[in-house]
Short mmCIF file of C-alpha atoms in Angstrom, two decimals:
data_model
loop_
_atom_site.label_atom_id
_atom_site.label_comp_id
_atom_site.label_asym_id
_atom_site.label_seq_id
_atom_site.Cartn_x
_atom_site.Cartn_y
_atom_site.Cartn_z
CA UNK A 1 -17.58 -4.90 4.82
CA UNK A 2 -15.47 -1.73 5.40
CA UNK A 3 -14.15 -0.25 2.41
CA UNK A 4 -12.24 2.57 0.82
CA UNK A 5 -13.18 3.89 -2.31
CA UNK A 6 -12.33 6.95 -4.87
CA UNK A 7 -14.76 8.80 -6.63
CA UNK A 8 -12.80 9.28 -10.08
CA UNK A 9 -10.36 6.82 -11.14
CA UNK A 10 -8.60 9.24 -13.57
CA UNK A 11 -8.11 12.82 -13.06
CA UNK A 12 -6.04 15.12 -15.99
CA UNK A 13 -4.62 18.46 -15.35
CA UNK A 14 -2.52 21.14 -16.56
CA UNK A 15 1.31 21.55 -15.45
CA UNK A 16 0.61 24.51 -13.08
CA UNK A 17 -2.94 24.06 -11.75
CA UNK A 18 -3.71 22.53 -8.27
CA UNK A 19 -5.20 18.98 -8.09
CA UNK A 20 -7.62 17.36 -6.29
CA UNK A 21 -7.88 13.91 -5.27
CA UNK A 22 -10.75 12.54 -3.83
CA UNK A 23 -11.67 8.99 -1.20
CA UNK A 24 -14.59 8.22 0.65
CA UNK A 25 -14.59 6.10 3.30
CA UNK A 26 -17.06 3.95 4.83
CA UNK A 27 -15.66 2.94 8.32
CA UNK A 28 -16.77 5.39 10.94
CA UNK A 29 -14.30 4.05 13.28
CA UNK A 30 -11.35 4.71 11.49
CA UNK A 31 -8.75 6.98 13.48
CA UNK A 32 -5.89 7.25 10.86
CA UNK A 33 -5.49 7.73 7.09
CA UNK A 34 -3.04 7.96 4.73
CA UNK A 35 -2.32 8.87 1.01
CA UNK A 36 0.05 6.70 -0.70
CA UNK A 37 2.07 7.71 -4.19
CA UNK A 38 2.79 4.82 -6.74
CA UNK A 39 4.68 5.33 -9.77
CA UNK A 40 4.53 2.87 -12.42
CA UNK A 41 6.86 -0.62 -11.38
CA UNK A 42 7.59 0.84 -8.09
CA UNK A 43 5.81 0.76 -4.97
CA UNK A 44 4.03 2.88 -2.36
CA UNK A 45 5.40 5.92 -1.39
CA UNK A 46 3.55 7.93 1.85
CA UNK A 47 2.72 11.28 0.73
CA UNK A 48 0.68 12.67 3.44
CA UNK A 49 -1.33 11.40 6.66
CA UNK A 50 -3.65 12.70 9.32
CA UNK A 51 -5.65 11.15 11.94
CA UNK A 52 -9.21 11.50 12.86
CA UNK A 53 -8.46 14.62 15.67
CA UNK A 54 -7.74 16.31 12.81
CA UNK A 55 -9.54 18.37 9.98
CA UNK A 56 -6.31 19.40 7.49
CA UNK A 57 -2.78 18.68 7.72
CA UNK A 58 -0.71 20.67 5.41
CA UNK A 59 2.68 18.73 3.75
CA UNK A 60 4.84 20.43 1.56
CA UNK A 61 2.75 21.55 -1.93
CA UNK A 62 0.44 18.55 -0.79
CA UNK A 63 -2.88 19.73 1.87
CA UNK A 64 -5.15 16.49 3.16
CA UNK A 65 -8.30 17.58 4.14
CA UNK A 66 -10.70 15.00 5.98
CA UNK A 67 -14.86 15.68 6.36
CA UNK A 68 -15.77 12.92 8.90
CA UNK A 69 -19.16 14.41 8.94
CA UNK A 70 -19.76 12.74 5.50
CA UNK A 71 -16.51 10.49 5.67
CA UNK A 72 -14.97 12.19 2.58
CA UNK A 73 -10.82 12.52 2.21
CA UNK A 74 -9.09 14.44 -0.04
CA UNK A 75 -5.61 15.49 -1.12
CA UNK A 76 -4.89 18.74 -2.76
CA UNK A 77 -1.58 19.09 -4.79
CA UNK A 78 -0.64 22.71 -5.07
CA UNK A 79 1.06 23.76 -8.76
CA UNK A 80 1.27 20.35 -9.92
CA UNK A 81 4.49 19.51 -12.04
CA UNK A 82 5.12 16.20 -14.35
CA UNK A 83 6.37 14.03 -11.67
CA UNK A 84 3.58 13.73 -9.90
CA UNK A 85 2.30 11.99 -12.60
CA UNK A 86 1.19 8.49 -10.31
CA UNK A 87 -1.52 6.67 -8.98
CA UNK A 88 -2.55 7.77 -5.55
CA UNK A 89 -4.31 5.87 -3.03
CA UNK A 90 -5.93 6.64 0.36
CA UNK A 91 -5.71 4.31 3.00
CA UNK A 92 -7.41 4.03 6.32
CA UNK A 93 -6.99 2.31 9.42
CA UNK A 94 -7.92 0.61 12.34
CA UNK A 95 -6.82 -1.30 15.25
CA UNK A 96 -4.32 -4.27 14.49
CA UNK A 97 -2.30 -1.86 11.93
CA UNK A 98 -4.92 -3.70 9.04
CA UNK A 99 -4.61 -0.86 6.23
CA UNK A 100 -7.37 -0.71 3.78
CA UNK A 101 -6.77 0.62 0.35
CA UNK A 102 -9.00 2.31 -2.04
CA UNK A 103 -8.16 0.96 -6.14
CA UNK A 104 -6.77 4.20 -6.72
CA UNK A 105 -6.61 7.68 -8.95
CA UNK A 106 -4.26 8.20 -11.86
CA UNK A 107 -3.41 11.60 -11.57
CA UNK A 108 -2.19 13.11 -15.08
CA UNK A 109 -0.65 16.02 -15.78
CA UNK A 110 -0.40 17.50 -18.96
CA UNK A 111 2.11 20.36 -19.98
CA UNK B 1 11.17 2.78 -0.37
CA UNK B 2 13.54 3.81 2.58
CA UNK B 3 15.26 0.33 4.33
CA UNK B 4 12.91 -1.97 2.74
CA UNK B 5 14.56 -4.86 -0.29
CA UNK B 6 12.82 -6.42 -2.28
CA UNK B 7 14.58 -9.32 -4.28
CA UNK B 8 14.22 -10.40 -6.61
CA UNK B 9 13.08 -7.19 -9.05
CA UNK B 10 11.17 -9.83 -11.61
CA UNK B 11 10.85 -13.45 -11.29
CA UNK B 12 9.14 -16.27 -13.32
CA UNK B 13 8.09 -19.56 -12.51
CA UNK B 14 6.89 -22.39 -14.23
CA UNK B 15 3.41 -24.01 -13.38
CA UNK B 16 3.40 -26.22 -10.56
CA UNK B 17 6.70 -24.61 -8.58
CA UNK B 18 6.85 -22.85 -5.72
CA UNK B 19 8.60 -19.63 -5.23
CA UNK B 20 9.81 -17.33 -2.13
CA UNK B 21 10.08 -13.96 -2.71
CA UNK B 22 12.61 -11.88 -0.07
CA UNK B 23 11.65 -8.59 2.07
CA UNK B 24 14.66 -7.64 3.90
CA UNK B 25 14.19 -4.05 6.59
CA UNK B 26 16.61 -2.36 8.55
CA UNK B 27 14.20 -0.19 9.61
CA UNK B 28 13.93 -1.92 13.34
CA UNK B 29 10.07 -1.68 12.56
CA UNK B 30 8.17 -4.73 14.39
CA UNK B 31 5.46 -5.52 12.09
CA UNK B 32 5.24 -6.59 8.71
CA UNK B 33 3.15 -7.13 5.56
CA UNK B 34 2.87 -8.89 2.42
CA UNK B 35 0.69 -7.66 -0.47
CA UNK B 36 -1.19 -8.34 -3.63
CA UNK B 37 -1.22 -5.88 -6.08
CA UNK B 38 -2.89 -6.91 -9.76
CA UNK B 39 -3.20 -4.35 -12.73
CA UNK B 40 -5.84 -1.44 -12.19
CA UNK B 41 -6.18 -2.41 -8.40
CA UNK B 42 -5.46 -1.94 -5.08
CA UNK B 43 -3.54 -3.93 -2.59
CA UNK B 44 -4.93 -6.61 -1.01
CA UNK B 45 -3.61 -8.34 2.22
CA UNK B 46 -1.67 -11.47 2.21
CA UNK B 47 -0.13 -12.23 5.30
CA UNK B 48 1.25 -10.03 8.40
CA UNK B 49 3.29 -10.46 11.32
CA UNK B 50 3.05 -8.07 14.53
CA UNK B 51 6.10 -9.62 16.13
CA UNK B 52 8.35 -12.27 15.16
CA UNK B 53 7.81 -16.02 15.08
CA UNK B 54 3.65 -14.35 14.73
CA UNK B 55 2.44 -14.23 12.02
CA UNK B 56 -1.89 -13.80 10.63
CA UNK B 57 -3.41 -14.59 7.27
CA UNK B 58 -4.67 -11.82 5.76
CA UNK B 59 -7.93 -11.31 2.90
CA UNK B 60 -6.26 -13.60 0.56
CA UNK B 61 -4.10 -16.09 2.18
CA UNK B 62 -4.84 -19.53 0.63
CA UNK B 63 -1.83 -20.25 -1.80
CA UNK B 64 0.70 -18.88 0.04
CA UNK B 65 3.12 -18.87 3.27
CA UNK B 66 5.13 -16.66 5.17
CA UNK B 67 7.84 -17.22 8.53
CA UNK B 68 8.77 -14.88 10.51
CA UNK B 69 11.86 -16.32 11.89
CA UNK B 70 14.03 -12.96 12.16
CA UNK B 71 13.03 -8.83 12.66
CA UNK B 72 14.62 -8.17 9.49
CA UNK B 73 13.05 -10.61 7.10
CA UNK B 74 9.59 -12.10 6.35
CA UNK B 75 9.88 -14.25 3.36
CA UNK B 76 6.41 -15.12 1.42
CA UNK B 77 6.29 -18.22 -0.80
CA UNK B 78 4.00 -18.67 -3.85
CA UNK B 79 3.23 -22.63 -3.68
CA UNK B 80 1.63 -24.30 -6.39
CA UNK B 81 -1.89 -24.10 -4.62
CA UNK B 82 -1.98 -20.25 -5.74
CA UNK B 83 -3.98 -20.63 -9.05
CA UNK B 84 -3.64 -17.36 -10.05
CA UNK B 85 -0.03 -15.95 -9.08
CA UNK B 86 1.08 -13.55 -11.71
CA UNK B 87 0.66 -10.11 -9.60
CA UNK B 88 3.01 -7.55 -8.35
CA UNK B 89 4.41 -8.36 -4.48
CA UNK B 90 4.44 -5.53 -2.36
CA UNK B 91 6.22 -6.04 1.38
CA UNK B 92 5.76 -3.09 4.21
CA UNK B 93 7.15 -2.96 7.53
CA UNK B 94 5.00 -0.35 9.64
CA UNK B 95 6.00 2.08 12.90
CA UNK B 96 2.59 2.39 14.96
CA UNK B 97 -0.28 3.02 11.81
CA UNK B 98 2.40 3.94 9.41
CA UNK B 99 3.46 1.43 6.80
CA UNK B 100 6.15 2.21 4.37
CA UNK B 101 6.62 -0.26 1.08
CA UNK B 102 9.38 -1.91 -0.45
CA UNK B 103 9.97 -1.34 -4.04
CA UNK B 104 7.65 -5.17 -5.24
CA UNK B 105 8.88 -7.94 -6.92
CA UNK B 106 6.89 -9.01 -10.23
CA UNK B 107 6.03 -12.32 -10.62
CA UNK B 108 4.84 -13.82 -14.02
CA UNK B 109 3.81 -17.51 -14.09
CA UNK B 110 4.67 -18.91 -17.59
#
């Protein structure tokens, strides 16, 4: 079936440097993704979303970039501080509002 | 976590009970969803509702049940058919595509 998956399930960086977070996608029909932020005990928090019209949508410090041409998502975290220190996952969509998730990328950031 | 409640925070239940777990929204937001969540992984789908007194199973529906008997609230019970129940709840209410969480309740089955 459809899925959504992440290519690295941890990424480390330094306090400062811009991250990276990357999803592939399998669903060729999807018209709407999202990137979710979970800190530990808490749940889902939307970051970020775009739909498939789109090639980049720009939030604030946080860029989403979708390739549909190889079904590839990413988000890009400009001057990454501690508290973004989570587990991010990108979702996609389609019809009937049914969101599939990807397991997820601990993003850690190191000072 | 905006106008979503979650209640209780942590819960624990003996083998053999069943449990309902609360999502409260204020939100006005028409659909609804339960989720899965288990250490390491994603969130899988338990139940949703597009509209109230409607409700679908989602990709792992056997063991529990939901109503949908007012805008605000979609209660999920844990019966004793759930074999495996300890997980972390997550509840969403979406606007079109966008679904925004409540903050998950914690169940552990002693």
């Amino acid at each position: 079936g459809e899925s959504v998956g992440l290519h690295l399930p941890t990424l480390s960086v330094q306090e400062g440097d811009n991250s990276i977070i990357n999803c592939a996608y399998s669903n060729s029909a999807s018209d709407y993704f999202i990137w979710y932020k979970q800190e530990s005990g808490k749940g889902p928090q939307f970051i970020i979303d775009i739909r498939s019209n789109m090639d980049k949508r720009q939030g604030q410090r946080v860029t989403v970039l979708l390739n549909k041409t190889v079904k590839h998502l990413s988000l890009q975290i400009a001057a990454t501080q501690p508290g973004d220190s989570a587990v991010y996952f990108c979702a996609e969509t389609f019809g009937y509002n049914k969101l599939i998730f990807g397991a997820g990328t601990r993003l850690a950031v190191h000072p | 976590d905006g106008g979503i409640t979650q209640s209780p925070k942590y819960l624990f239940r003996k083998e053999g009970q069943n449990v309902t777990l609360s999502c409260e929204q204020n939100l006005n937001h028409d659909a609804m969803y339960w989720y899965r969540q288990d250490p390491g992984q994603g969130l899988r789908l338990i139940y949703y509702s597009q509209i109230v007194n409607d409700f679908q199973k989602g990709d792992i529906a056997e063991g529990y049940s939901v109503s949908r008997e007012k805008k605000e609230s979609f209660p999920l019970t844990v019966t004793s058919a759930q074999k495996n129940p300890t997980a972390f709840y997550l509840c969403a209410s979406s606007i079109e595509q966008t679904q925004y969480f409540g903050p998950g309740t914690r169940l552990t089955v002693l």
